[in-house]
Amino acid sequence: MSVCDKKLDTDHVDSSPNPTTTPSPTNGDTREVVLNPRAVCGVCKRLYREPKILPCLHTFCADCVRQLEPFSLLSSRVTNGKTVPLDREPRASAVTVLCPECDCEADIPLSGVDGLTTDHLALDEVFLQTLMTDNNVLCDLCSDGDAEKRCEVCCVNLCEFCCQAHRRQKRTSSHTVQCLETLKSQGHLSRPVLCSLHPGQELRLFCEPCELPVCLECAATFHRGHRCHPTRDVIDRHGDRIREMVTVGLRPRLDRLEESLRKVDQSQDALQARVDAVADEVRSFARGYASAVESHCLSLLRRLEELRLQRRNQLHLQRAQLQQALTDARGGVEFAERLLTCGSDAEILSAKGVTLRRLAGLVESGYDPSPATFAPDNGSSICFLPQEGAGEVTGYPVVGVIHCKTLEVSRCTIEGEGLQHGQEGHRGEFTLVCRDSVGEPMCQGGEAVLVSIIHKEKKDCRVEAVVVDNSDGSYAVSFTPVEAGSYSVWVCVKAQHIKGSPFALNVKRKVQRHRGIFHCCSFCSSRGSKEARCGCTGTMPGGFQGCGHGHKGHPGKLHWSCCGSMVEDSECLSQSVITAVGGTLTTARGTGLSSPRGHLRTVEI
């Protein structure tokens, strides 16, 4: 390693927290100098020291790569189309790390970090940055004078005296020497790449079998017998491969990726703009809706106040009527009782006429309200229904109404066919609809509904009814009768029968379904089985137990095998059905041939 390279490795710029700036070291000047990002490591944020290229083509200091934690995420890896466990896979690297820049998996060779390729372009950037940062560079040979020249072959900075001595030496007389000021003005520095095994030897040859640049001494020793060509002769061929892969394979993709990324950015901007516009619409809608809801709230409160005043006036009028009727009745009763208690016979008879006329008038035409009319009223008829539509307010739909309907039992109705048709063992349903005084359905539930179903002949036979409040003024009633017959159905609301109650319900007996087959004969349907019999009691000669066409007992028509009925849509009259399974006859009840007729249910095989 040259003196200059050693200097770059050791005399490093201070570890400033800002990765792109460093204070100027000249004359105590504290001005910050902007660093070239291509000369700064992405991990330590300082100038590269022994930069190494990872397989993903990102460069970091060798020490920074060594400090990366090994990465092991999967227990297996797909190799040549097959999943191979990592512990059985041939190891081509010492360890795998994650690139700090792109998070790609980077395999470190078995020789370690030193086996990674050195980034000489990064070293050029570091040296150029050093020249740009340090105004005075000391001579690498004498360390006394300021360097003015640089040998591109030896990679050392030289003062004028050392530069003349460098040119006088036979071994270095042909070396190219550049002025440092010229290198600074160029803005780009290309240094010769020297062999790491033979200092001072430039890598001028390329070993084809090893695909490595080598120096003359390496070609004569380690690569003896290999095809080694001057780098200038092979650079076109190998450079063209890189150039072709970039130009043909990656550059078009790069353009497409940039265009796609641009479209994605445009989509993000358009999305944000659209979201902002919709958010403004939502806020405007919410403000309008809130205003409409507030207006509707005030309207509901005014309606509620109107109902309160209306009901209060009605109560005041009723109270006045009752108070007057009470005063009249009390006055008549008190006068009559005082007359009968304290008056003499003559006094009673003399006041008889006027007293009787007053009492008769009070009895006949006096105000006598029924108890139901003036039952205690807690205002339960007034309620708020938040789910019911209330139209629109300034174009916004609103919900919620004030309900003030009063139930009228005599106007309640029954809907559905549950009270018209009933069948034993089948569920019946009907709906009770509660209505107000004008016949309109109530909009709320909560009424005391009682449904009782009693057998007319068997008083101890009752059917349990299930009543479900639908919370909209209707009540779903379901029941399942277990016996046939006539029933009385009582439907009461607030302990009062609705119109038509009690209703008459006739429950029919459960129909016995056929358990055989509707066939022409047992011989055909059983495919000639001798044990197969039929409900028609027909038989065939030759030991056949069942019926056959034209033989004794055959009805001459299609008929049911279980009971012999010749009507397909009919009720089965058989009490037990015998089945033939594997040549063995059993009844449906599992007790053998319990019926003389032996109604056989034949099945298709």
Coordinates of C-alpha atoms in Angstrom, one line a residue:
M1 CA 0.0 0.0 0.0
S2 CA 1.3 3.5 -0.9
V3 CA 2.1 6.2 1.5
C4 CA -0.9 8.2 0.2
D5 CA -3.2 5.2 0.7
K6 CA -1.9 4.8 4.2
K7 CA -2.6 8.5 4.8
L8 CA -6.2 8.1 3.5
D9 CA -6.7 5.2 5.8
T10 CA -5.4 6.9 8.9
D11 CA -5.7 10.7 8.5
H12 CA -9.4 10.6 8.4
V13 CA -11.7 13.7 8.6
D14 CA -13.2 14.2 12.1
S15 CA -16.5 12.4 12.9
S16 CA -18.8 15.3 12.5
P17 CA -22.5 14.5 13.1
N18 CA -23.3 16.1 9.7
P19 CA -22.3 13.5 7.0
T20 CA -22.0 16.0 4.2
T21 CA -20.0 18.7 5.9
T22 CA -16.7 19.1 7.7
P23 CA -14.9 22.1 9.1
S24 CA -12.1 23.6 7.1
P25 CA -8.8 22.9 8.8
T26 CA -6.8 25.9 7.5
N27 CA -5.9 28.8 9.7
G28 CA -8.4 27.9 12.3
D29 CA -11.3 28.6 9.8
T30 CA -14.5 27.0 11.1
R31 CA -16.3 27.2 7.8
E32 CA -18.0 23.9 6.8
V33 CA -17.0 22.2 3.5
V34 CA -19.6 20.2 1.7
L35 CA -18.4 16.6 1.1
N36 CA -19.0 14.7 -2.1
P37 CA -21.7 12.1 -1.2
R38 CA -20.0 9.6 -3.5
A39 CA -17.0 9.8 -1.1
V40 CA -19.0 9.2 2.1
C41 CA -19.9 5.8 3.6
G42 CA -23.7 5.4 4.1
V43 CA -23.1 3.6 7.5
C44 CA -20.5 5.7 9.3
K45 CA -21.3 8.9 7.4
R46 CA -17.5 9.6 7.0
L47 CA -15.1 9.4 4.1
Y48 CA -14.6 5.8 2.8
R49 CA -11.8 3.7 4.4
E50 CA -11.1 0.6 2.4
P51 CA -14.4 0.7 0.5
K52 CA -15.9 -2.7 -0.4
I53 CA -18.6 -3.4 -3.0
L54 CA -21.5 -5.7 -1.8
P55 CA -23.2 -8.0 -4.4
C56 CA -26.0 -5.4 -4.7
L57 CA -23.4 -2.8 -5.9
H58 CA -23.6 -0.7 -2.8
T59 CA -20.3 0.4 -1.3
F60 CA -19.4 0.6 2.4
C61 CA -16.3 0.7 4.5
A62 CA -14.8 -2.7 5.2
D63 CA -15.1 -2.2 9.0
C64 CA -18.8 -1.1 8.6
V65 CA -19.5 -4.3 6.7
R66 CA -17.8 -6.4 9.4
Q67 CA -20.1 -4.8 12.0
L68 CA -23.3 -5.8 10.2
E69 CA -25.3 -8.5 12.0
P70 CA -25.7 -11.9 10.1
F71 CA -29.1 -12.3 8.6
S72 CA -30.9 -15.7 8.8
L73 CA -34.6 -15.4 8.2
L74 CA -35.6 -18.6 6.3
S75 CA -34.9 -22.2 7.3
S76 CA -34.9 -23.3 3.7
R77 CA -34.1 -21.8 0.3
V78 CA -35.2 -22.7 -3.3
T79 CA -32.3 -24.0 -5.3
N80 CA -32.8 -25.2 -8.9
G81 CA -36.5 -25.4 -8.4
K82 CA -36.1 -27.5 -5.2
T83 CA -36.5 -26.4 -1.6
V84 CA -33.3 -27.2 0.2
P85 CA -32.8 -26.6 4.0
L86 CA -30.1 -24.1 4.8
D87 CA -28.2 -26.5 7.0
R88 CA -28.0 -29.0 4.0
E89 CA -27.3 -26.4 1.2
P90 CA -23.7 -26.2 0.0
R91 CA -22.3 -23.0 1.6
A92 CA -21.0 -20.5 -1.0
S93 CA -20.5 -17.8 1.6
A94 CA -19.3 -17.4 5.1
V95 CA -22.3 -15.4 6.2
T96 CA -25.3 -13.4 4.8
V97 CA -26.0 -9.8 5.8
L98 CA -28.6 -7.2 4.8
C99 CA -27.4 -4.3 2.8
P100 CA -28.0 -1.1 4.9
E101 CA -29.0 0.7 1.7
C102 CA -31.5 -1.6 0.0
D103 CA -32.1 -4.4 2.5
C104 CA -31.0 -7.0 -0.1
E105 CA -29.4 -10.2 1.2
A106 CA -25.6 -10.0 0.5
D107 CA -23.5 -13.1 0.8
I108 CA -20.0 -12.5 2.3
P109 CA -17.4 -14.8 0.7
L110 CA -15.6 -17.5 2.7
S111 CA -12.5 -15.4 2.7
G112 CA -14.4 -12.7 4.6
V113 CA -14.9 -9.0 4.0
D114 CA -11.4 -8.8 2.5
G115 CA -12.7 -11.1 -0.3
L116 CA -15.1 -8.4 -1.5
T117 CA -14.2 -6.3 -4.5
T118 CA -12.6 -3.0 -3.6
D119 CA -14.4 0.1 -5.0
H120 CA -11.5 2.0 -6.6
L121 CA -13.9 4.7 -7.9
A122 CA -14.8 5.5 -4.3
L123 CA -11.1 5.8 -3.5
D124 CA -10.7 8.3 -6.4
E125 CA -13.6 10.3 -4.9
V126 CA -12.0 10.2 -1.5
F127 CA -8.7 11.4 -2.8
L128 CA -10.3 14.2 -4.8
Q129 CA -12.3 15.2 -1.8
T130 CA -9.1 15.3 0.2
L131 CA -7.5 17.6 -2.4
M132 CA -10.5 19.8 -2.4
T133 CA -10.7 20.0 1.4
D134 CA -7.0 20.3 2.4
N135 CA -5.6 23.5 0.8
N136 CA -2.0 22.5 1.8
V137 CA -1.0 18.9 1.3
L138 CA 2.3 17.8 2.8
C139 CA 4.8 15.8 0.7
D140 CA 4.4 12.1 1.3
L141 CA 8.2 11.5 0.9
C142 CA 9.8 14.3 3.0
S143 CA 6.8 15.4 5.0
D144 CA 8.4 18.9 5.2
G145 CA 7.3 20.9 2.1
D146 CA 3.9 21.4 0.6
A147 CA 3.0 18.9 -2.1
E148 CA 2.5 20.5 -5.6
K149 CA 2.7 17.4 -7.8
R150 CA 1.3 13.8 -7.7
C151 CA 2.7 10.7 -9.2
E152 CA -0.2 8.8 -10.7
V153 CA 1.7 5.5 -10.8
C154 CA 3.1 5.6 -7.2
C155 CA 0.0 7.5 -5.9
V156 CA 2.1 9.8 -3.8
N157 CA 2.0 13.6 -3.3
L158 CA 5.4 15.2 -4.0
C159 CA 6.9 18.6 -3.3
E160 CA 9.0 20.2 -6.0
F161 CA 12.3 18.9 -4.7
C162 CA 11.0 15.3 -4.3
C163 CA 9.3 15.5 -7.7
Q164 CA 12.7 16.3 -9.4
A165 CA 14.3 13.4 -7.5
H166 CA 11.4 11.2 -8.5
R167 CA 12.0 11.9 -12.1
R168 CA 15.8 11.4 -11.9
Q169 CA 15.4 7.8 -10.6
K170 CA 15.5 5.3 -13.4
R171 CA 12.7 3.2 -12.0
T172 CA 10.3 6.1 -11.7
S173 CA 11.4 8.4 -14.5
S174 CA 8.6 7.2 -16.8
H175 CA 5.9 7.8 -14.3
T176 CA 3.2 10.3 -15.1
V177 CA 3.2 13.3 -12.7
Q178 CA 0.2 15.6 -12.5
C179 CA -0.1 19.1 -10.9
L180 CA -2.4 19.0 -7.9
E181 CA -4.1 22.3 -9.0
T182 CA -4.8 20.7 -12.4
L183 CA -6.3 17.6 -10.6
K184 CA -8.5 19.9 -8.5
S185 CA -9.8 21.8 -11.5
Q186 CA -10.7 18.6 -13.4
G187 CA -13.3 17.6 -10.8
H188 CA -12.6 13.9 -11.6
L189 CA -9.6 11.8 -10.6
S190 CA -8.6 8.5 -12.2
R191 CA -5.8 6.7 -10.4
P192 CA -4.0 3.6 -11.5
V193 CA -5.0 0.4 -9.8
L194 CA -2.1 -1.2 -8.1
C195 CA -1.6 -4.8 -7.1
S196 CA -2.3 -5.6 -3.4
L197 CA 0.4 -8.3 -3.4
H198 CA 3.1 -6.4 -5.3
P199 CA 3.2 -2.7 -4.2
G200 CA 4.0 -0.4 -7.1
Q201 CA 2.9 -2.8 -9.7
E202 CA -0.1 -1.7 -11.8
L203 CA -2.8 -4.2 -12.8
R204 CA -2.1 -4.0 -16.6
L205 CA -3.1 -7.6 -17.5
F206 CA -6.3 -9.6 -17.4
C207 CA -6.4 -13.3 -16.7
E208 CA -9.1 -14.9 -18.8
P209 CA -9.6 -18.2 -16.8
C210 CA -9.7 -16.4 -13.5
E211 CA -11.4 -13.3 -14.8
L212 CA -9.2 -11.1 -12.7
P213 CA -6.9 -8.1 -13.4
V214 CA -3.3 -9.0 -12.5
C215 CA 0.1 -7.4 -12.5
L216 CA 3.2 -8.7 -14.4
E217 CA 4.6 -10.5 -11.4
C218 CA 1.2 -12.2 -10.6
A219 CA 1.0 -13.3 -14.2
A220 CA 4.5 -14.8 -14.0
T221 CA 3.9 -16.6 -10.7
F222 CA 0.3 -17.3 -9.6
H223 CA -1.2 -17.2 -13.1
R224 CA 1.6 -18.9 -15.0
G225 CA 0.1 -20.8 -17.9
H226 CA -3.1 -18.8 -17.9
R227 CA -4.2 -16.7 -20.9
C228 CA -3.3 -13.2 -19.7
H229 CA -3.9 -10.3 -22.1
P230 CA -3.3 -6.6 -21.7
T231 CA -6.3 -4.8 -20.2
R232 CA -6.4 -2.4 -23.2
D233 CA -7.0 -5.4 -25.5
V234 CA -9.9 -6.9 -23.6
I235 CA -11.5 -3.9 -22.2
D236 CA -13.7 -3.4 -25.3
R237 CA -15.0 -7.0 -25.2
H238 CA -15.8 -7.0 -21.4
G239 CA -16.8 -3.4 -21.4
D240 CA -19.3 -4.1 -24.2
R241 CA -20.9 -6.9 -22.2
I242 CA -21.5 -4.4 -19.4
R243 CA -22.6 -1.7 -21.8
E244 CA -24.9 -4.1 -23.7
M245 CA -26.5 -5.3 -20.5
V246 CA -27.1 -1.7 -19.4
T247 CA -28.2 -0.4 -22.8
V248 CA -30.4 -3.4 -23.9
G249 CA -31.5 -4.9 -20.6
L250 CA -31.6 -2.3 -17.9
R251 CA -31.8 1.2 -19.4
P252 CA -35.2 0.5 -21.1
R253 CA -36.4 -1.0 -17.8
L254 CA -35.0 2.0 -16.0
D255 CA -37.0 4.3 -18.2
R256 CA -40.1 2.3 -17.7
L257 CA -39.6 2.2 -13.9
E258 CA -39.1 6.0 -13.9
E259 CA -42.2 6.5 -16.0
S260 CA -44.2 4.2 -13.8
L261 CA -42.9 5.9 -10.7
R262 CA -43.8 9.3 -12.2
K263 CA -47.3 7.9 -12.9
V264 CA -47.6 6.6 -9.3
D265 CA -46.5 10.0 -8.0
Q266 CA -49.1 11.7 -10.2
S267 CA -51.7 9.2 -9.0
Q268 CA -50.7 10.0 -5.4
D269 CA -51.1 13.7 -6.0
A270 CA -54.4 13.1 -7.8
L271 CA -55.5 10.9 -5.0
Q272 CA -54.6 13.4 -2.4
A273 CA -56.4 16.2 -4.4
R274 CA -59.5 14.0 -4.7
V275 CA -59.5 13.1 -1.1
D276 CA -59.1 16.7 -0.1
A277 CA -62.0 17.7 -2.4
V278 CA -64.2 14.9 -1.0
A279 CA -63.2 15.9 2.5
D280 CA -64.4 19.4 1.8
E281 CA -67.7 17.9 0.4
V282 CA -68.1 15.8 3.5
R283 CA -67.5 18.8 5.8
S284 CA -69.9 20.9 3.9
F285 CA -72.5 18.1 3.9
A286 CA -71.9 17.5 7.7
R287 CA -72.4 21.2 8.4
G288 CA -75.6 21.3 6.3
Y289 CA -76.8 18.0 7.8
A290 CA -76.1 19.2 11.3
S291 CA -78.1 22.4 10.6
A292 CA -80.9 20.3 9.2
V293 CA -80.8 18.0 12.2
E294 CA -80.9 20.9 14.6
S295 CA -83.8 22.4 12.7
H296 CA -85.6 19.1 12.8
C297 CA -84.9 18.8 16.6
L298 CA -86.4 22.2 17.1
S299 CA -89.4 21.2 15.0
L300 CA -89.9 18.0 17.1
L301 CA -89.7 20.0 20.3
R302 CA -92.3 22.5 19.0
R303 CA -94.5 19.5 18.1
L304 CA -94.0 18.1 21.6
E305 CA -94.9 21.4 23.2
E306 CA -98.1 21.6 21.0
L307 CA -99.1 18.1 22.1
R308 CA -98.5 19.1 25.7
L309 CA -100.6 22.2 25.4
Q310 CA -103.3 20.3 23.6
R311 CA -103.4 17.5 26.1
R312 CA -103.3 20.0 29.0
N313 CA -106.3 21.9 27.6
Q314 CA -108.2 18.7 27.3
L315 CA -107.4 17.8 30.9
H316 CA -108.4 21.2 32.1
L317 CA -111.7 20.9 30.3
Q318 CA -112.3 17.4 31.6
R319 CA -111.4 18.6 35.1
A320 CA -113.8 21.5 34.9
Q321 CA -116.6 19.2 33.7
L322 CA -115.9 16.7 36.4
Q323 CA -115.6 19.4 39.0
Q324 CA -119.0 20.9 38.0
A325 CA -120.7 17.4 37.9
L326 CA -119.2 16.6 41.3
T327 CA -120.5 19.9 42.8
D328 CA -124.0 19.3 41.4
A329 CA -124.1 15.7 42.6
R330 CA -122.7 16.5 46.0
G331 CA -125.1 19.3 46.5
G332 CA -128.1 17.1 45.6
V333 CA -127.0 14.3 47.8
E334 CA -126.2 16.5 50.8
F335 CA -129.6 18.3 50.5
A336 CA -131.5 15.0 50.2
E337 CA -129.7 13.3 53.1
R338 CA -130.1 16.4 55.4
L339 CA -133.8 16.5 54.4
L340 CA -134.3 12.8 55.3
T341 CA -132.3 13.0 58.4
C342 CA -133.3 16.3 60.0
G343 CA -136.6 17.1 58.4
S344 CA -140.0 16.3 59.8
D345 CA -142.7 14.5 57.9
A346 CA -144.3 17.7 56.8
E347 CA -141.0 19.3 55.8
I348 CA -140.0 16.2 53.8
L349 CA -143.4 16.1 52.0
S350 CA -143.4 19.8 51.3
A351 CA -139.9 19.6 49.7
K352 CA -140.5 16.3 48.0
G353 CA -141.4 17.7 44.6
V354 CA -138.4 20.0 44.1
T355 CA -136.1 17.5 45.6
L356 CA -137.2 14.6 43.4
R357 CA -137.1 16.8 40.2
R358 CA -133.5 17.8 41.0
L359 CA -132.4 14.3 41.8
A360 CA -134.1 12.9 38.7
G361 CA -132.4 15.5 36.6
L362 CA -129.0 14.6 38.0
V363 CA -129.6 10.9 37.5
E364 CA -130.9 11.2 34.0
S365 CA -128.9 13.9 32.4
G366 CA -126.0 14.4 34.8
Y367 CA -122.5 13.9 33.6
D368 CA -121.5 10.4 34.5
P369 CA -118.2 9.3 32.9
S370 CA -117.2 5.7 32.6
P371 CA -114.1 4.6 34.5
A372 CA -112.3 3.6 31.3
T373 CA -112.7 7.0 29.8
F374 CA -110.9 8.7 32.7
A375 CA -108.3 6.0 33.5
P376 CA -105.0 7.4 34.8
D377 CA -103.0 8.8 31.9
N378 CA -99.2 9.2 32.3
G379 CA -98.7 10.4 28.8
S380 CA -97.5 7.1 27.5
S381 CA -99.2 7.6 24.2
I382 CA -96.7 10.3 23.4
C383 CA -93.3 8.8 22.4
F384 CA -90.4 9.5 20.1
L385 CA -89.7 7.0 17.2
P386 CA -86.1 7.7 16.2
Q387 CA -86.0 5.2 13.3
E388 CA -89.1 6.4 11.4
G389 CA -88.6 8.6 8.4
A390 CA -89.6 12.2 8.8
G391 CA -89.1 13.5 5.2
E392 CA -86.5 16.2 4.3
V393 CA -85.3 19.4 5.8
T394 CA -83.6 21.8 3.4
G395 CA -82.9 18.8 1.1
Y396 CA -81.5 16.5 3.8
P397 CA -83.4 13.3 4.8
V398 CA -84.1 13.2 8.5
V399 CA -85.6 10.6 10.8
G400 CA -87.4 10.7 14.1
V401 CA -91.1 11.6 14.7
I402 CA -93.2 12.3 17.7
H403 CA -95.9 9.6 18.0
C404 CA -99.1 10.4 19.9
K405 CA -101.5 7.7 18.8
T406 CA -103.9 6.1 21.3
L407 CA -104.7 2.4 21.1
E408 CA -108.3 1.4 20.2
V409 CA -108.9 -2.3 21.1
S410 CA -112.0 -2.6 19.0
R411 CA -110.1 -1.6 15.8
C412 CA -107.2 -4.1 16.2
T413 CA -107.1 -6.7 13.4
I414 CA -105.7 -10.1 12.6
E415 CA -103.6 -10.8 9.5
G416 CA -102.4 -14.2 8.1
E417 CA -104.0 -17.6 7.6
G418 CA -103.0 -19.1 10.9
L419 CA -106.5 -18.8 12.2
Q420 CA -108.1 -20.1 9.0
H421 CA -106.2 -23.4 8.5
G422 CA -104.6 -25.6 11.1
Q423 CA -103.0 -29.1 10.9
E424 CA -102.0 -31.4 13.6
G425 CA -98.3 -31.1 14.4
H426 CA -97.8 -28.2 12.0
R427 CA -96.9 -24.7 13.1
G428 CA -99.5 -22.0 12.6
E429 CA -98.8 -18.3 12.5
F430 CA -100.8 -15.0 12.4
T431 CA -100.1 -11.4 13.1
L432 CA -102.0 -9.0 15.5
V433 CA -102.0 -5.4 14.3
C434 CA -102.9 -2.8 16.9
R435 CA -104.6 0.3 15.6
D436 CA -105.6 3.7 16.9
S437 CA -109.0 5.3 17.0
V438 CA -109.0 6.1 13.2
G439 CA -107.8 2.6 12.2
E440 CA -104.2 3.6 11.6
P441 CA -101.5 1.1 12.7
M442 CA -99.7 1.9 15.9
C443 CA -96.0 2.7 15.4
Q444 CA -94.8 1.3 18.7
G445 CA -95.1 -1.9 20.7
G446 CA -95.2 -2.6 24.4
E447 CA -98.9 -3.4 24.7
A448 CA -100.2 -6.2 27.0
V449 CA -101.2 -8.9 24.5
L450 CA -102.7 -12.2 25.7
V451 CA -103.4 -15.2 23.3
S452 CA -105.1 -18.3 24.6
I453 CA -106.0 -21.4 22.5
I454 CA -108.3 -23.9 24.2
H455 CA -109.9 -27.1 22.8
K456 CA -113.6 -26.8 22.7
E457 CA -114.3 -30.4 23.7
K458 CA -111.3 -31.1 25.9
K459 CA -111.0 -28.2 28.3
D460 CA -107.7 -29.5 29.6
C461 CA -106.2 -29.4 26.1
R462 CA -104.5 -26.1 25.6
V463 CA -102.0 -25.0 22.9
E464 CA -99.1 -22.8 24.0
A465 CA -98.9 -19.6 22.0
V466 CA -95.7 -17.6 21.5
V467 CA -96.2 -13.8 21.1
V468 CA -93.3 -11.7 19.7
D469 CA -93.5 -7.9 19.9
N470 CA -92.2 -6.5 16.6
S471 CA -91.9 -3.0 18.2
D472 CA -93.9 -1.5 15.3
G473 CA -97.4 -2.0 16.6
S474 CA -97.6 -5.6 15.3
Y475 CA -97.3 -8.8 17.2
A476 CA -96.3 -12.2 15.7
V477 CA -98.2 -15.1 17.2
S478 CA -97.1 -18.7 16.6
F479 CA -98.5 -22.1 17.9
T480 CA -98.3 -25.8 17.2
P481 CA -101.4 -27.9 17.9
V482 CA -100.7 -31.5 18.9
E483 CA -104.3 -32.8 18.6
A484 CA -106.9 -32.4 15.9
G485 CA -110.3 -30.8 16.7
S486 CA -112.0 -27.5 17.2
Y487 CA -110.3 -24.7 19.2
S488 CA -111.3 -21.3 20.6
V489 CA -108.6 -18.6 20.1
W490 CA -108.8 -15.7 22.5
V491 CA -106.9 -12.6 21.5
C492 CA -106.9 -9.9 24.1
V493 CA -105.2 -6.5 24.4
K494 CA -105.2 -4.7 27.7
A495 CA -107.5 -7.5 29.0
Q496 CA -110.1 -6.7 26.4
H497 CA -111.1 -8.9 23.4
I498 CA -110.4 -7.5 20.0
K499 CA -113.1 -7.5 17.4
G500 CA -114.0 -11.1 16.5
S501 CA -112.4 -12.7 19.5
P502 CA -112.7 -15.6 20.4
F503 CA -112.0 -17.0 17.0
A504 CA -112.8 -20.5 15.8
L505 CA -109.9 -22.7 14.7
N506 CA -110.4 -26.1 13.2
V507 CA -107.2 -28.3 13.3
K508 CA -107.2 -31.2 10.9
R509 CA -105.7 -34.6 11.5
K510 CA -102.2 -35.2 10.3
V511 CA -102.2 -36.9 6.9
Q512 CA -100.5 -40.4 6.8
R513 CA -98.1 -40.3 4.0
H514 CA -97.4 -43.3 1.8
R515 CA -94.2 -45.1 2.7
G516 CA -94.1 -47.4 -0.3
I517 CA -93.9 -46.8 -4.1
F518 CA -96.6 -46.2 -6.7
H519 CA -96.0 -49.1 -9.0
C520 CA -97.5 -51.5 -11.6
C521 CA -96.8 -54.7 -9.6
S522 CA -94.4 -56.0 -7.0
F523 CA -92.8 -58.4 -9.5
C524 CA -91.6 -55.6 -11.7
S525 CA -90.6 -53.1 -9.0
S526 CA -88.6 -55.7 -7.0
R527 CA -87.1 -57.2 -10.2
G528 CA -88.6 -60.6 -9.6
S529 CA -88.1 -61.1 -5.9
K530 CA -90.3 -63.8 -4.5
E531 CA -90.4 -62.4 -1.0
A532 CA -91.7 -59.0 -2.2
R533 CA -95.4 -58.5 -1.3
C534 CA -97.8 -55.7 -2.0
G535 CA -100.6 -54.0 -0.1
C536 CA -103.2 -55.0 -2.8
T537 CA -102.9 -58.6 -1.5
G538 CA -102.4 -59.9 -5.1
T539 CA -100.2 -63.0 -5.6
M540 CA -98.5 -64.8 -8.5
P541 CA -98.1 -68.6 -9.0
G542 CA -94.8 -70.1 -8.6
G543 CA -94.2 -69.1 -5.0
F544 CA -94.3 -65.3 -5.5
Q545 CA -95.8 -63.5 -2.5
G546 CA -96.6 -60.3 -4.4
C547 CA -98.8 -59.2 -7.3
G548 CA -98.1 -59.5 -11.0
H549 CA -99.9 -58.3 -14.1
G550 CA -103.2 -60.2 -14.8
H551 CA -102.8 -62.5 -11.8
K552 CA -105.1 -63.0 -8.8
G553 CA -105.8 -59.9 -6.8
H554 CA -104.0 -57.5 -9.1
P555 CA -106.1 -54.3 -9.3
G556 CA -105.3 -53.8 -12.9
K557 CA -104.0 -50.2 -12.3
L558 CA -101.0 -48.5 -10.8
H559 CA -101.3 -48.6 -7.0
W560 CA -99.4 -48.0 -3.8
S561 CA -97.4 -50.9 -2.5
C562 CA -97.9 -49.9 1.1
C563 CA -101.7 -49.9 1.2
G564 CA -103.0 -50.9 -2.3
S565 CA -104.6 -47.5 -2.9
M566 CA -105.0 -46.7 -6.6
V567 CA -105.0 -42.9 -6.1
E568 CA -101.5 -41.5 -6.2
D569 CA -102.4 -38.3 -4.3
S570 CA -104.1 -39.9 -1.4
E571 CA -103.6 -40.7 2.3
C572 CA -102.0 -44.0 3.3
L573 CA -104.4 -46.3 5.1
S574 CA -101.7 -48.9 6.2
Q575 CA -100.9 -49.1 9.9
S576 CA -97.6 -51.0 9.5
V577 CA -95.3 -51.2 6.5
I578 CA -93.0 -54.2 5.9
T579 CA -89.7 -53.7 4.1
A580 CA -87.6 -56.3 2.4
V581 CA -83.9 -55.9 2.9
G582 CA -81.5 -58.6 1.8
G583 CA -84.3 -61.2 1.6
T584 CA -85.4 -60.6 5.2
L585 CA -88.9 -59.2 6.0
T586 CA -89.3 -56.8 8.9
T587 CA -92.0 -54.3 9.8
A588 CA -91.4 -50.6 10.2
R589 CA -91.8 -51.1 13.9
G590 CA -89.2 -53.9 14.0
T591 CA -91.6 -56.6 15.4
G592 CA -91.9 -58.9 12.4
L593 CA -95.0 -59.6 10.4
S594 CA -97.6 -58.0 12.6
S595 CA -100.2 -57.3 9.9
P596 CA -102.1 -60.1 8.2
R597 CA -102.0 -58.2 4.9
G598 CA -98.2 -57.6 5.2
H599 CA -98.2 -54.3 3.4
L600 CA -94.8 -54.4 1.7
R601 CA -92.9 -51.3 0.8
T602 CA -90.8 -52.3 -2.3
V603 CA -87.9 -50.2 -3.2
E604 CA -86.0 -49.8 -6.5
I605 CA -82.7 -51.7 -6.5

